[in-house]
Amino acid sequence: MPAATTPPAAGRRTLAVLLLIPVVAALALSIFAWPAARLAPRDLPVGVAGPAAAADAVARGLERHEGAFEIHRYADAGAARAAIEDRDVYGAVVVTPGGTELLTASAASPVVAGLLREAVTAQAPAGAPVRVTDVVAAPAGDPRGAVLGASLLPLALVGAATGAATVLLGLRGAGAVATLVGAAALAGLVGAALADSWLGALTGDWWAEAGVLGLTVLAIGAAFAGLATLLGKPGFGLGAALTILFGNAFSGMSSAPELLPTGVGALGQWLPPGAGGSALRSVSAFEGAAAGRPLLVLSLWAVAGLAATAFGARRRPAEAVPAAAQAPVPVG
């Protein structure tokens, strides 16, 4: 019979848990709270249009905020509006004989739209009001983007749960792949039904939204399953860190990637939650503009995860064969 755990050993394990929990809590809170506490524009793409002299003056005013804005010049309001609709810039300042107009896109980020309104209004001459036009407005069902921002964590949890269940239930090969793909497709359909049909937080093509939601869940679930299949228990921890912890904290969905600390927003766009959120914004409000890169990122995670799951499923049975069974049988 195995020896009973001695009181000193039990005490050491209890102490280890008591010391580890505060560290984990501090780490998790820091990862989520630190980016939120350091929100500020960093190379935020903004357009300027109008007569050269007037546009230069506006650009110089924005450039006083060192490193805050990345200025793009456009010939007129039509070109600036098209750039916003293509998601090349978050907004644009248009100088006309009748005054200054600020074009925004609250569907891209209500936080950025408000920030631009404050920045442009503050530098406008006294007594010269700035007319604001929301070129791509946020849906009436989600004017502050709260629903869209809050949707990432449930997607990450669903994907992680699917990946974990696939591994823990011992599914292998084609069965594991079919489970991951099927569960993701169903999650995408349910997500679109809730966020679009019921809440009105998404207003684009219904099937495109369902596809992006499903691909996001698949990328997360496949990555989770693939890491757990290849690495075992450490793979569960790494998968949770990438898809739930860092993936959500660095996604920029509640603000914008360009408002997060330098490097954090860019990293978040290479993780499934950030890529999924960006793709969902594109298909929901911008008719798919700028969706190519995030969809590619999601596809790479999904393919790599599915391949790792299938590869690990083929390799494990071979590794599990006892050495005695592989030894040559003596003759005679």
PDB file of N, CA and C in Angstrom, residues 132-183:
ATOM      1  N   VAL A 132     -18.739  67.113 -36.335  1.00  0.00           N
ATOM      2  CA  VAL A 132     -18.341  65.710 -36.228  1.00  0.00           C
ATOM      3  C   VAL A 132     -19.325  64.839 -37.000  1.00  0.00           C
ATOM      4  N   THR A 133     -18.786  63.987 -37.875  1.00  0.00           N
ATOM      5  CA  THR A 133     -19.597  63.052 -38.652  1.00  0.00           C
ATOM      6  C   THR A 133     -19.102  61.634 -38.381  1.00  0.00           C
ATOM      7  N   ASP A 134     -20.009  60.801 -37.937  1.00  0.00           N
ATOM      8  CA  ASP A 134     -19.667  59.406 -37.676  1.00  0.00           C
ATOM      9  C   ASP A 134     -19.888  58.621 -38.969  1.00  0.00           C
ATOM     10  N   VAL A 135     -18.803  58.366 -39.686  1.00  0.00           N
ATOM     11  CA  VAL A 135     -18.890  57.735 -41.001  1.00  0.00           C
ATOM     12  C   VAL A 135     -19.397  56.301 -40.902  1.00  0.00           C
ATOM     13  N   VAL A 136     -18.848  55.547 -39.952  1.00  0.00           N
ATOM     14  CA  VAL A 136     -19.296  54.163 -39.719  1.00  0.00           C
ATOM     15  C   VAL A 136     -19.675  54.071 -38.244  1.00  0.00           C
ATOM     16  N   ALA A 137     -20.945  54.270 -37.985  1.00  0.00           N
ATOM     17  CA  ALA A 137     -21.412  54.334 -36.598  1.00  0.00           C
ATOM     18  C   ALA A 137     -21.513  52.951 -35.975  1.00  0.00           C
ATOM     19  N   ALA A 138     -21.299  52.898 -34.672  1.00  0.00           N
ATOM     20  CA  ALA A 138     -21.483  51.657 -33.922  1.00  0.00           C
ATOM     21  C   ALA A 138     -22.953  51.264 -33.960  1.00  0.00           C
ATOM     22  N   PRO A 139     -23.257  49.974 -33.890  1.00  0.00           N
ATOM     23  CA  PRO A 139     -24.656  49.537 -33.933  1.00  0.00           C
ATOM     24  C   PRO A 139     -25.471  50.142 -32.798  1.00  0.00           C
ATOM     25  N   ALA A 140     -26.739  50.393 -33.065  1.00  0.00           N
ATOM     26  CA  ALA A 140     -27.613  50.935 -32.026  1.00  0.00           C
ATOM     27  C   ALA A 140     -27.728  49.989 -30.843  1.00  0.00           C
ATOM     28  N   GLY A 141     -27.582  48.692 -31.099  1.00  0.00           N
ATOM     29  CA  GLY A 141     -27.652  47.716 -30.020  1.00  0.00           C
ATOM     30  C   GLY A 141     -26.404  47.645 -29.172  1.00  0.00           C
ATOM     31  N   ASP A 142     -25.325  48.292 -29.620  1.00  0.00           N
ATOM     32  CA  ASP A 142     -24.065  48.259 -28.872  1.00  0.00           C
ATOM     33  C   ASP A 142     -23.287  49.551 -29.139  1.00  0.00           C
ATOM     34  N   PRO A 143     -23.842  50.701 -28.757  1.00  0.00           N
ATOM     35  CA  PRO A 143     -23.219  51.984 -29.120  1.00  0.00           C
ATOM     36  C   PRO A 143     -21.843  52.205 -28.501  1.00  0.00           C
ATOM     37  N   ARG A 144     -21.545  51.581 -27.386  1.00  0.00           N
ATOM     38  CA  ARG A 144     -20.246  51.757 -26.730  1.00  0.00           C
ATOM     39  C   ARG A 144     -19.294  50.599 -27.002  1.00  0.00           C
ATOM     40  N   GLY A 145     -19.708  49.643 -27.792  1.00  0.00           N
ATOM     41  CA  GLY A 145     -18.854  48.505 -28.095  1.00  0.00           C
ATOM     42  C   GLY A 145     -18.674  47.548 -26.938  1.00  0.00           C
ATOM     43  N   ALA A 146     -19.527  47.652 -25.919  1.00  0.00           N
ATOM     44  CA  ALA A 146     -19.365  46.826 -24.719  1.00  0.00           C
ATOM     45  C   ALA A 146     -19.634  45.355 -25.004  1.00  0.00           C
ATOM     46  N   VAL A 147     -20.680  45.086 -25.801  1.00  0.00           N
ATOM     47  CA  VAL A 147     -21.030  43.691 -26.082  1.00  0.00           C
ATOM     48  C   VAL A 147     -19.926  43.027 -26.888  1.00  0.00           C
ATOM     49  N   LEU A 148     -19.419  43.736 -27.890  1.00  0.00           N
ATOM     50  CA  LEU A 148     -18.358  43.173 -28.727  1.00  0.00           C
ATOM     51  C   LEU A 148     -17.106  42.908 -27.906  1.00  0.00           C
ATOM     52  N   GLY A 149     -16.755  43.851 -27.033  1.00  0.00           N
ATOM     53  CA  GLY A 149     -15.581  43.664 -26.194  1.00  0.00           C
ATOM     54  C   GLY A 149     -15.740  42.529 -25.204  1.00  0.00           C
ATOM     55  N   ALA A 150     -16.958  42.367 -24.684  1.00  0.00           N
ATOM     56  CA  ALA A 150     -17.195  41.327 -23.686  1.00  0.00           C
ATOM     57  C   ALA A 150     -17.353  39.946 -24.299  1.00  0.00           C
ATOM     58  N   SER A 151     -17.469  39.870 -25.627  1.00  0.00           N
ATOM     59  CA  SER A 151     -17.711  38.573 -26.261  1.00  0.00           C
ATOM     60  C   SER A 151     -16.453  37.723 -26.379  1.00  0.00           C
ATOM     61  N   LEU A 152     -15.274  38.334 -26.262  1.00  0.00           N
ATOM     62  CA  LEU A 152     -14.038  37.578 -26.480  1.00  0.00           C
ATOM     63  C   LEU A 152     -13.791  36.534 -25.398  1.00  0.00           C
ATOM     64  N   LEU A 153     -13.984  36.898 -24.146  1.00  0.00           N
ATOM     65  CA  LEU A 153     -13.712  35.948 -23.065  1.00  0.00           C
ATOM     66  C   LEU A 153     -14.596  34.716 -23.155  1.00  0.00           C
ATOM     67  N   PRO A 154     -15.911  34.846 -23.370  1.00  0.00           N
ATOM     68  CA  PRO A 154     -16.717  33.632 -23.550  1.00  0.00           C
ATOM     69  C   PRO A 154     -16.247  32.776 -24.729  1.00  0.00           C
ATOM     70  N   LEU A 155     -15.858  33.422 -25.837  1.00  0.00           N
ATOM     71  CA  LEU A 155     -15.362  32.654 -26.975  1.00  0.00           C
ATOM     72  C   LEU A 155     -14.097  31.889 -26.602  1.00  0.00           C
ATOM     73  N   ALA A 156     -13.207  32.561 -25.876  1.00  0.00           N
ATOM     74  CA  ALA A 156     -11.972  31.909 -25.453  1.00  0.00           C
ATOM     75  C   ALA A 156     -12.268  30.740 -24.525  1.00  0.00           C
ATOM     76  N   LEU A 157     -13.208  30.922 -23.606  1.00  0.00           N
ATOM     77  CA  LEU A 157     -13.554  29.854 -22.668  1.00  0.00           C
ATOM     78  C   LEU A 157     -14.194  28.669 -23.392  1.00  0.00           C
ATOM     79  N   VAL A 158     -15.076  28.960 -24.344  1.00  0.00           N
ATOM     80  CA  VAL A 158     -15.713  27.882 -25.112  1.00  0.00           C
ATOM     81  C   VAL A 158     -14.669  27.118 -25.908  1.00  0.00           C
ATOM     82  N   GLY A 159     -13.764  27.853 -26.566  1.00  0.00           N
ATOM     83  CA  GLY A 159     -12.719  27.195 -27.338  1.00  0.00           C
ATOM     84  C   GLY A 159     -11.808  26.359 -26.468  1.00  0.00           C
ATOM     85  N   ALA A 160     -11.382  26.928 -25.333  1.00  0.00           N
ATOM     86  CA  ALA A 160     -10.510  26.189 -24.421  1.00  0.00           C
ATOM     87  C   ALA A 160     -11.215  24.956 -23.872  1.00  0.00           C
ATOM     88  N   ALA A 161     -12.486  25.085 -23.523  1.00  0.00           N
ATOM     89  CA  ALA A 161     -13.234  23.937 -23.004  1.00  0.00           C
ATOM     90  C   ALA A 161     -13.361  22.840 -24.056  1.00  0.00           C
ATOM     91  N   THR A 162     -13.580  23.250 -25.315  1.00  0.00           N
ATOM     92  CA  THR A 162     -13.675  22.265 -26.392  1.00  0.00           C
ATOM     93  C   THR A 162     -12.356  21.531 -26.579  1.00  0.00           C
ATOM     94  N   GLY A 163     -11.259  22.296 -26.583  1.00  0.00           N
ATOM     95  CA  GLY A 163      -9.951  21.676 -26.736  1.00  0.00           C
ATOM     96  C   GLY A 163      -9.610  20.756 -25.584  1.00  0.00           C
ATOM     97  N   ALA A 164      -9.901  21.195 -24.358  1.00  0.00           N
ATOM     98  CA  ALA A 164      -9.608  20.371 -23.187  1.00  0.00           C
ATOM     99  C   ALA A 164     -10.451  19.098 -23.188  1.00  0.00           C
ATOM    100  N   ALA A 165     -11.732  19.226 -23.519  1.00  0.00           N
ATOM    101  CA  ALA A 165     -12.608  18.053 -23.540  1.00  0.00           C
ATOM    102  C   ALA A 165     -12.157  17.047 -24.592  1.00  0.00           C
ATOM    103  N   THR A 166     -11.710  17.549 -25.734  1.00  0.00           N
ATOM    104  CA  THR A 166     -11.244  16.655 -26.792  1.00  0.00           C
ATOM    105  C   THR A 166     -10.085  15.797 -26.311  1.00  0.00           C
ATOM    106  N   VAL A 167      -9.150  16.415 -25.587  1.00  0.00           N
ATOM    107  CA  VAL A 167      -7.980  15.683 -25.097  1.00  0.00           C
ATOM    108  C   VAL A 167      -8.348  14.767 -23.938  1.00  0.00           C
ATOM    109  N   LEU A 168      -9.103  15.295 -22.977  1.00  0.00           N
ATOM    110  CA  LEU A 168      -9.419  14.517 -21.779  1.00  0.00           C
ATOM    111  C   LEU A 168     -10.319  13.324 -22.071  1.00  0.00           C
ATOM    112  N   LEU A 169     -11.140  13.433 -23.115  1.00  0.00           N
ATOM    113  CA  LEU A 169     -12.008  12.312 -23.486  1.00  0.00           C
ATOM    114  C   LEU A 169     -11.278  11.271 -24.333  1.00  0.00           C
ATOM    115  N   GLY A 170     -10.010  11.546 -24.618  1.00  0.00           N
ATOM    116  CA  GLY A 170      -9.217  10.578 -25.352  1.00  0.00           C
ATOM    117  C   GLY A 170      -9.537  10.491 -26.825  1.00  0.00           C
ATOM    118  N   LEU A 171     -10.115  11.551 -27.406  1.00  0.00           N
ATOM    119  CA  LEU A 171     -10.415  11.517 -28.837  1.00  0.00           C
ATOM    120  C   LEU A 171      -9.120  11.613 -29.636  1.00  0.00           C
ATOM    121  N   ARG A 172      -9.053  10.904 -30.727  1.00  0.00           N
ATOM    122  CA  ARG A 172      -7.827  10.820 -31.507  1.00  0.00           C
ATOM    123  C   ARG A 172      -8.106  11.035 -32.997  1.00  0.00           C
ATOM    124  N   GLY A 173      -7.075  11.441 -33.718  1.00  0.00           N
ATOM    125  CA  GLY A 173      -7.113  11.521 -35.166  1.00  0.00           C
ATOM    126  C   GLY A 173      -8.306  12.264 -35.730  1.00  0.00           C
ATOM    127  N   ALA A 174      -8.959  11.633 -36.715  1.00  0.00           N
ATOM    128  CA  ALA A 174     -10.085  12.260 -37.400  1.00  0.00           C
ATOM    129  C   ALA A 174     -11.226  12.578 -36.444  1.00  0.00           C
ATOM    130  N   GLY A 175     -11.413  11.741 -35.424  1.00  0.00           N
ATOM    131  CA  GLY A 175     -12.473  11.995 -34.454  1.00  0.00           C
ATOM    132  C   GLY A 175     -12.242  13.286 -33.688  1.00  0.00           C
ATOM    133  N   ALA A 176     -10.993  13.532 -33.289  1.00  0.00           N
ATOM    134  CA  ALA A 176     -10.667  14.762 -32.571  1.00  0.00           C
ATOM    135  C   ALA A 176     -10.845  15.976 -33.465  1.00  0.00           C
ATOM    136  N   VAL A 177     -10.378  15.877 -34.708  1.00  0.00           N
ATOM    137  CA  VAL A 177     -10.508  16.995 -35.649  1.00  0.00           C
ATOM    138  C   VAL A 177     -11.979  17.297 -35.919  1.00  0.00           C
ATOM    139  N   ALA A 178     -12.776  16.257 -36.147  1.00  0.00           N
ATOM    140  CA  ALA A 178     -14.199  16.450 -36.412  1.00  0.00           C
ATOM    141  C   ALA A 178     -14.901  17.087 -35.221  1.00  0.00           C
ATOM    142  N   THR A 179     -14.522  16.688 -34.011  1.00  0.00           N
ATOM    143  CA  THR A 179     -15.126  17.262 -32.811  1.00  0.00           C
ATOM    144  C   THR A 179     -14.808  18.747 -32.691  1.00  0.00           C
ATOM    145  N   LEU A 180     -13.554  19.102 -32.897  1.00  0.00           N
ATOM    146  CA  LEU A 180     -13.146  20.502 -32.789  1.00  0.00           C
ATOM    147  C   LEU A 180     -13.842  21.361 -33.839  1.00  0.00           C
ATOM    148  N   VAL A 181     -13.877  20.876 -35.083  1.00  0.00           N
ATOM    149  CA  VAL A 181     -14.495  21.644 -36.163  1.00  0.00           C
ATOM    150  C   VAL A 181     -15.997  21.745 -35.961  1.00  0.00           C
ATOM    151  N   GLY A 182     -16.629  20.645 -35.610  1.00  0.00           N
ATOM    152  CA  GLY A 182     -18.076  20.665 -35.419  1.00  0.00           C
ATOM    153  C   GLY A 182     -18.508  21.545 -34.271  1.00  0.00           C
ATOM    154  N   ALA A 183     -17.804  21.444 -33.152  1.00  0.00           N
ATOM    155  CA  ALA A 183     -18.148  22.274 -31.993  1.00  0.00           C
ATOM    156  C   ALA A 183     -17.950  23.751 -32.308  1.00  0.00           C
TER     157      ALA A 183
END
